[in-house]
Amino acid sequence: MYAVAEEGLWATGAKRTNPEEVAGFIRAGQIAVARLDGRLVGCVRIHEVNDTTSEFGMLAADPVHRGLGVGRDLVRFAERRVQDAGHDTMRLELLVPREWSHPSKEFLADWYGRLGYTVTGVGAVEESYPSLAPLLATTCDFVIYEKDLRA
Ligand SMILES: CC(C)(COP(=O)(O)OP(=O)(O)OC[C@H]1O[C@@H](n2cnc3c(N)ncnc32)[C@H](O)[C@@H]1OP(=O)(O)O)[C@@H](O)C(=O)NCCC(=O)NCCS
């Protein structure tokens, strides 16, 4: 599902994750899925960053079911779950090319803004995720977004 959303960012054949890693996330209770009429139409990973902050990632909606609110409902579910766990802040990281603008990332930046997220920082992939940097086809930063769940 990220093939189009991150087209041009990754080297050909590069894999951001693998079945073993995802199985570990499922065992750890970090993966939530959305179903529509029993069919799996979306997923998100939610995990703890520290005592006050959790993060969501790997958010994806089935391409044929986009624009129906699946993504928004998954983000809301993640926020409720984090609030119930007593955390104040939800965070996410958006991978963006450093030198050019990617249409899917522009859409996401606007959408996360509409969902109440603001930019709190920018990091360099090569510094924070050195194992991922060689897999990239273009130099990327990750933009950190946060939302105060108490607001
Ligand atoms: C980001 C993503 C999960 C959103 O899922 P979605 O189920 O389409 O999301 P929603 O329907 O809740 O909302 C999409 C927004 O786009 C708008 N939209 C309108 N028509 C749309 C369409 N045909 N397709 C997608 N979005 C549309 C919606 O109005 C909505 O904006 P709003 O919440 O301000 O009203 C989905 O596009 C996706 O899987 N993208 C690829 C993976 C990715 O980039 N993940 C995020 C990495 S940080």
PDB file of C-alpha atoms and ligand atoms in Angstrom:
ATOM      1  CA  MET A   1       0.000   0.000   0.000  1.00  0.00           C
ATOM      2  CA  TYR A   2       3.037   2.267   0.386  1.00  0.00           C
ATOM      3  CA  ALA A   3       4.232   1.469  -3.159  1.00  0.00           C
ATOM      4  CA  VAL A   4       2.484   4.545  -4.596  1.00  0.00           C
ATOM      5  CA  ALA A   5       2.565   6.684  -1.445  1.00  0.00           C
ATOM      6  CA  GLU A   6       6.352   6.370  -1.235  1.00  0.00           C
ATOM      7  CA  GLU A   7       7.158   5.932  -4.930  1.00  0.00           C
ATOM      8  CA  GLY A   8      10.645   7.214  -5.701  1.00  0.00           C
ATOM      9  CA  LEU A   9      11.752   7.241  -2.079  1.00  0.00           C
ATOM     10  CA  TRP A  10      13.073   3.694  -1.828  1.00  0.00           C
ATOM     11  CA  ALA A  11      15.625   1.839  -3.911  1.00  0.00           C
ATOM     12  CA  THR A  12      14.176  -0.883  -6.171  1.00  0.00           C
ATOM     13  CA  GLY A  13      13.441  -4.017  -4.139  1.00  0.00           C
ATOM     14  CA  ALA A  14      14.055  -2.315  -0.784  1.00  0.00           C
ATOM     15  CA  LYS A  15      11.854  -3.654   1.995  1.00  0.00           C
ATOM     16  CA  ARG A  16      10.917  -1.399   4.892  1.00  0.00           C
ATOM     17  CA  THR A  17       9.631  -4.286   6.957  1.00  0.00           C
ATOM     18  CA  ASN A  18       9.169  -8.036   6.702  1.00  0.00           C
ATOM     19  CA  PRO A  19       6.712 -10.717   7.889  1.00  0.00           C
ATOM     20  CA  GLU A  20       8.817 -11.568  10.960  1.00  0.00           C
ATOM     21  CA  GLU A  21       8.879  -7.951  12.114  1.00  0.00           C
ATOM     22  CA  VAL A  22       5.127  -7.555  11.574  1.00  0.00           C
ATOM     23  CA  ALA A  23       4.475 -10.850  13.405  1.00  0.00           C
ATOM     24  CA  GLY A  24       6.435  -9.420  16.347  1.00  0.00           C
ATOM     25  CA  PHE A  25       4.297  -6.269  16.322  1.00  0.00           C
ATOM     26  CA  ILE A  26       1.118  -8.414  16.291  1.00  0.00           C
ATOM     27  CA  ARG A  27       2.378 -10.555  19.194  1.00  0.00           C
ATOM     28  CA  ALA A  28       3.146  -7.366  21.117  1.00  0.00           C
ATOM     29  CA  GLY A  29      -0.469  -6.206  20.593  1.00  0.00           C
ATOM     30  CA  GLN A  30       0.637  -3.189  18.567  1.00  0.00           C
ATOM     31  CA  ILE A  31      -1.382  -3.755  15.384  1.00  0.00           C
ATOM     32  CA  ALA A  32      -5.015  -2.699  14.964  1.00  0.00           C
ATOM     33  CA  VAL A  33      -7.017  -3.463  11.838  1.00  0.00           C
ATOM     34  CA  ALA A  34     -10.175  -2.008  10.331  1.00  0.00           C
ATOM     35  CA  ARG A  35     -12.829  -4.247   8.811  1.00  0.00           C
ATOM     36  CA  LEU A  36     -15.695  -3.425   6.503  1.00  0.00           C
ATOM     37  CA  ASP A  37     -18.323  -6.139   6.047  1.00  0.00           C
ATOM     38  CA  GLY A  38     -15.805  -8.575   7.501  1.00  0.00           C
ATOM     39  CA  ARG A  39     -13.114  -7.602   5.021  1.00  0.00           C
ATOM     40  CA  LEU A  40      -9.778  -6.226   6.218  1.00  0.00           C
ATOM     41  CA  VAL A  41      -9.543  -2.675   4.834  1.00  0.00           C
ATOM     42  CA  GLY A  42      -6.889  -0.968   6.932  1.00  0.00           C
ATOM     43  CA  CYS A  43      -4.260  -1.216   9.622  1.00  0.00           C
ATOM     44  CA  VAL A  44      -2.150   0.842  11.992  1.00  0.00           C
ATOM     45  CA  ARG A  45       0.684   0.165  14.424  1.00  0.00           C
ATOM     46  CA  ILE A  46       0.518   1.851  17.841  1.00  0.00           C
ATOM     47  CA  HIS A  47       3.441   1.724  20.231  1.00  0.00           C
ATOM     48  CA  GLU A  48       4.735   3.438  23.342  1.00  0.00           C
ATOM     49  CA  VAL A  49       7.617   5.921  22.984  1.00  0.00           C
ATOM     50  CA  ASN A  50       7.991   6.954  26.644  1.00  0.00           C
ATOM     51  CA  ASP A  51       5.895   7.468  29.789  1.00  0.00           C
ATOM     52  CA  THR A  52       3.778  10.233  28.241  1.00  0.00           C
ATOM     53  CA  THR A  53       3.943   9.665  24.495  1.00  0.00           C
ATOM     54  CA  SER A  54       2.827   6.986  22.058  1.00  0.00           C
ATOM     55  CA  GLU A  55       3.320   6.829  18.330  1.00  0.00           C
ATOM     56  CA  PHE A  56       1.327   5.467  15.436  1.00  0.00           C
ATOM     57  CA  GLY A  57       2.792   4.286  12.156  1.00  0.00           C
ATOM     58  CA  MET A  58       2.282   1.830   9.310  1.00  0.00           C
ATOM     59  CA  LEU A  59      -1.110   3.462   8.754  1.00  0.00           C
ATOM     60  CA  ALA A  60      -2.685   2.148   5.577  1.00  0.00           C
ATOM     61  CA  ALA A  61      -6.131   1.866   4.016  1.00  0.00           C
ATOM     62  CA  ASP A  62      -7.062  -0.490   1.202  1.00  0.00           C
ATOM     63  CA  PRO A  63      -6.727   1.565  -2.021  1.00  0.00           C
ATOM     64  CA  VAL A  64     -10.226   0.595  -3.190  1.00  0.00           C
ATOM     65  CA  HIS A  65     -11.710   1.800   0.106  1.00  0.00           C
ATOM     66  CA  ARG A  66      -9.982   5.172   0.403  1.00  0.00           C
ATOM     67  CA  GLY A  67     -11.839   8.359   1.234  1.00  0.00           C
ATOM     68  CA  LEU A  68     -14.447   6.471   3.282  1.00  0.00           C
ATOM     69  CA  GLY A  69     -13.057   7.381   6.690  1.00  0.00           C
ATOM     70  CA  VAL A  70     -11.084   4.173   7.307  1.00  0.00           C
ATOM     71  CA  GLY A  71      -7.852   6.122   7.893  1.00  0.00           C
ATOM     72  CA  ARG A  72      -9.531   8.707  10.105  1.00  0.00           C
ATOM     73  CA  ASP A  73     -11.234   5.995  12.180  1.00  0.00           C
ATOM     74  CA  LEU A  74      -7.921   4.157  12.632  1.00  0.00           C
ATOM     75  CA  VAL A  75      -6.220   7.366  13.820  1.00  0.00           C
ATOM     76  CA  ARG A  76      -9.133   8.052  16.203  1.00  0.00           C
ATOM     77  CA  PHE A  77      -8.976   4.494  17.501  1.00  0.00           C
ATOM     78  CA  ALA A  78      -5.230   4.866  18.096  1.00  0.00           C
ATOM     79  CA  GLU A  79      -5.758   8.167  19.930  1.00  0.00           C
ATOM     80  CA  ARG A  80      -8.479   6.696  22.179  1.00  0.00           C
ATOM     81  CA  ARG A  81      -6.339   3.700  22.991  1.00  0.00           C
ATOM     82  CA  VAL A  82      -3.380   5.891  23.914  1.00  0.00           C
ATOM     83  CA  GLN A  83      -5.604   8.155  26.045  1.00  0.00           C
ATOM     84  CA  ASP A  84      -7.020   5.099  27.813  1.00  0.00           C
ATOM     85  CA  ALA A  85      -3.438   4.047  28.559  1.00  0.00           C
ATOM     86  CA  GLY A  86      -2.937   7.426  30.283  1.00  0.00           C
ATOM     87  CA  HIS A  87      -0.666   9.007  27.689  1.00  0.00           C
ATOM     88  CA  ASP A  88      -0.882  12.729  26.855  1.00  0.00           C
ATOM     89  CA  THR A  89       0.715  12.906  23.430  1.00  0.00           C
ATOM     90  CA  MET A  90       0.376  11.066  20.136  1.00  0.00           C
ATOM     91  CA  ARG A  91       3.254  11.286  17.726  1.00  0.00           C
ATOM     92  CA  LEU A  92       3.915  10.179  14.170  1.00  0.00           C
ATOM     93  CA  GLU A  93       6.793  10.430  11.751  1.00  0.00           C
ATOM     94  CA  LEU A  94       6.365  11.305   8.092  1.00  0.00           C
ATOM     95  CA  LEU A  95       9.176  10.305   5.748  1.00  0.00           C
ATOM     96  CA  VAL A  96       9.716  13.066   3.175  1.00  0.00           C
ATOM     97  CA  PRO A  97      12.288  13.633   0.442  1.00  0.00           C
ATOM     98  CA  ARG A  98      14.694  16.404   1.486  1.00  0.00           C
ATOM     99  CA  GLU A  99      15.111  18.038  -1.916  1.00  0.00           C
ATOM    100  CA  TRP A 100      11.735  17.654  -3.603  1.00  0.00           C
ATOM    101  CA  SER A 101       8.051  17.515  -2.884  1.00  0.00           C
ATOM    102  CA  HIS A 102       6.078  14.257  -3.012  1.00  0.00           C
ATOM    103  CA  PRO A 103       2.316  14.658  -3.735  1.00  0.00           C
ATOM    104  CA  SER A 104       1.280  11.869  -1.329  1.00  0.00           C
ATOM    105  CA  LYS A 105       3.339  13.490   1.448  1.00  0.00           C
ATOM    106  CA  GLU A 106       1.786  16.895   0.735  1.00  0.00           C
ATOM    107  CA  PHE A 107      -1.656  15.292   1.070  1.00  0.00           C
ATOM    108  CA  LEU A 108      -0.643  13.624   4.344  1.00  0.00           C
ATOM    109  CA  ALA A 109       0.850  16.836   5.766  1.00  0.00           C
ATOM    110  CA  ASP A 110      -2.460  18.620   5.121  1.00  0.00           C
ATOM    111  CA  TRP A 111      -4.549  15.716   6.378  1.00  0.00           C
ATOM    112  CA  TYR A 112      -2.602  15.302   9.622  1.00  0.00           C
ATOM    113  CA  GLY A 113      -2.997  19.055  10.122  1.00  0.00           C
ATOM    114  CA  ARG A 114      -6.774  18.675   9.743  1.00  0.00           C
ATOM    115  CA  LEU A 115      -6.662  15.862  12.303  1.00  0.00           C
ATOM    116  CA  GLY A 116      -5.007  18.211  14.813  1.00  0.00           C
ATOM    117  CA  TYR A 117      -1.320  17.328  14.399  1.00  0.00           C
ATOM    118  CA  THR A 118       1.441  19.945  14.310  1.00  0.00           C
ATOM    119  CA  VAL A 119       5.093  19.676  13.328  1.00  0.00           C
ATOM    120  CA  THR A 120       7.379  19.502  16.354  1.00  0.00           C
ATOM    121  CA  GLY A 121      10.656  18.535  14.729  1.00  0.00           C
ATOM    122  CA  VAL A 122      12.581  17.232  11.755  1.00  0.00           C
ATOM    123  CA  GLY A 123      15.223  14.520  11.823  1.00  0.00           C
ATOM    124  CA  ALA A 124      17.685  13.137   9.299  1.00  0.00           C
ATOM    125  CA  VAL A 125      17.124   9.476   8.389  1.00  0.00           C
ATOM    126  CA  GLU A 126      20.861   8.801   8.145  1.00  0.00           C
ATOM    127  CA  GLU A 127      21.340   9.940  11.759  1.00  0.00           C
ATOM    128  CA  SER A 128      18.310   8.372  13.445  1.00  0.00           C
ATOM    129  CA  TYR A 129      17.775   5.288  11.252  1.00  0.00           C
ATOM    130  CA  PRO A 130      21.213   4.467   9.805  1.00  0.00           C
ATOM    131  CA  SER A 131      20.094   0.982   8.708  1.00  0.00           C
ATOM    132  CA  LEU A 132      17.295   2.464   6.563  1.00  0.00           C
ATOM    133  CA  ALA A 133      19.357   5.183   4.879  1.00  0.00           C
ATOM    134  CA  PRO A 134      21.117   2.823   2.400  1.00  0.00           C
ATOM    135  CA  LEU A 135      17.696   1.540   1.265  1.00  0.00           C
ATOM    136  CA  LEU A 136      16.558   4.988   0.172  1.00  0.00           C
ATOM    137  CA  ALA A 137      16.694   6.115  -3.453  1.00  0.00           C
ATOM    138  CA  THR A 138      16.767   9.767  -2.407  1.00  0.00           C
ATOM    139  CA  THR A 139      17.868  11.595   0.743  1.00  0.00           C
ATOM    140  CA  CYS A 140      14.969  11.827   3.161  1.00  0.00           C
ATOM    141  CA  ASP A 141      14.088  13.501   6.417  1.00  0.00           C
ATOM    142  CA  PHE A 142      11.399  12.442   8.815  1.00  0.00           C
ATOM    143  CA  VAL A 143       9.051  15.131  10.013  1.00  0.00           C
ATOM    144  CA  ILE A 144       7.707  14.608  13.527  1.00  0.00           C
ATOM    145  CA  TYR A 145       4.061  15.479  14.146  1.00  0.00           C
ATOM    146  CA  GLU A 146       2.454  15.557  17.574  1.00  0.00           C
ATOM    147  CA  LYS A 147      -1.005  16.056  19.010  1.00  0.00           C
ATOM    148  CA  ASP A 148      -1.818  16.897  22.615  1.00  0.00           C
ATOM    149  CA  LEU A 149      -4.566  14.435  23.476  1.00  0.00           C
ATOM    150  CA  ARG A 150      -5.609  16.458  26.543  1.00  0.00           C
ATOM    151  CA  ALA A 151      -6.693  19.422  24.392  1.00  0.00           C
TER     152      ALA A 151
HETATM  153  C1  LIG B   1      -3.351   7.908   4.482  1.00  0.00           C
HETATM  154  C2  LIG B   1      -4.457   6.891   4.304  1.00  0.00           C
HETATM  155  C3  LIG B   1      -4.312   5.814   5.387  1.00  0.00           C
HETATM  156  C4  LIG B   1      -5.810   7.584   4.460  1.00  0.00           C
HETATM  157  O1  LIG B   1      -6.806   6.584   4.429  1.00  0.00           O
HETATM  158  P1  LIG B   1      -8.337   6.880   4.006  1.00  0.00           P
HETATM  159  O2  LIG B   1      -9.158   5.741   4.523  1.00  0.00           O
HETATM  160  O3  LIG B   1      -8.439   7.212   2.576  1.00  0.00           O
HETATM  161  O4  LIG B   1      -8.593   8.174   4.901  1.00  0.00           O
HETATM  162  P2  LIG B   1      -9.943   8.950   5.171  1.00  0.00           P
HETATM  163  O5  LIG B   1     -11.017   8.453   4.244  1.00  0.00           O
HETATM  164  O6  LIG B   1     -10.219   8.866   6.613  1.00  0.00           O
HETATM  165  O7  LIG B   1      -9.521  10.445   4.870  1.00  0.00           O
HETATM  166  C5  LIG B   1      -8.790  10.801   3.718  1.00  0.00           C
HETATM  167  C6  LIG B   1      -8.865  12.284   3.501  1.00  0.00           C
HETATM  168  O8  LIG B   1      -8.757  12.479   2.093  1.00  0.00           O
HETATM  169  C7  LIG B   1      -9.955  12.980   1.558  1.00  0.00           C
HETATM  170  N1  LIG B   1     -10.377  12.233   0.364  1.00  0.00           N
HETATM  171  C8  LIG B   1     -11.394  12.553  -0.397  1.00  0.00           C
HETATM  172  N2  LIG B   1     -11.525  11.704  -1.407  1.00  0.00           N
HETATM  173  C9  LIG B   1     -10.561  10.805  -1.275  1.00  0.00           C
HETATM  174  C10 LIG B   1     -10.190   9.672  -2.034  1.00  0.00           C
HETATM  175  N3  LIG B   1     -10.824   9.282  -3.130  1.00  0.00           N
HETATM  176  N4  LIG B   1      -9.151   8.944  -1.610  1.00  0.00           N
HETATM  177  C11 LIG B   1      -8.510   9.298  -0.507  1.00  0.00           C
HETATM  178  N5  LIG B   1      -8.824  10.369   0.236  1.00  0.00           N
HETATM  179  C12 LIG B   1      -9.840  11.132  -0.143  1.00  0.00           C
HETATM  180  C13 LIG B   1     -10.964  12.805   2.626  1.00  0.00           C
HETATM  181  O9  LIG B   1     -11.896  13.856   2.526  1.00  0.00           O
HETATM  182  C14 LIG B   1     -10.173  12.856   3.896  1.00  0.00           C
HETATM  183  O10 LIG B   1      -9.954  14.157   4.350  1.00  0.00           O
HETATM  184  P3  LIG B   1     -10.790  14.694   5.647  1.00  0.00           P
HETATM  185  O11 LIG B   1     -10.520  13.731   6.768  1.00  0.00           O
HETATM  186  O12 LIG B   1     -10.244  16.052   5.949  1.00  0.00           O
HETATM  187  O13 LIG B   1     -12.220  14.695   5.234  1.00  0.00           O
HETATM  188  C15 LIG B   1      -4.423   6.232   2.885  1.00  0.00           C
HETATM  189  O14 LIG B   1      -4.419   7.260   1.920  1.00  0.00           O
HETATM  190  C16 LIG B   1      -3.207   5.339   2.659  1.00  0.00           C
HETATM  191  O15 LIG B   1      -3.232   4.130   2.989  1.00  0.00           O
HETATM  192  N6  LIG B   1      -2.135   5.877   2.062  1.00  0.00           N
HETATM  193  C17 LIG B   1      -0.938   5.103   1.751  1.00  0.00           C
HETATM  194  C18 LIG B   1      -0.105   4.804   2.972  1.00  0.00           C
HETATM  195  C19 LIG B   1       0.337   6.069   3.691  1.00  0.00           C
HETATM  196  O16 LIG B   1       0.769   7.043   3.074  1.00  0.00           O
HETATM  197  N7  LIG B   1       0.206   6.029   5.032  1.00  0.00           N
HETATM  198  C20 LIG B   1       0.606   7.119   5.922  1.00  0.00           C
HETATM  199  C21 LIG B   1       2.085   7.088   6.195  1.00  0.00           C
HETATM  200  S1  LIG B   1       2.561   8.324   7.401  1.00  0.00           S
END
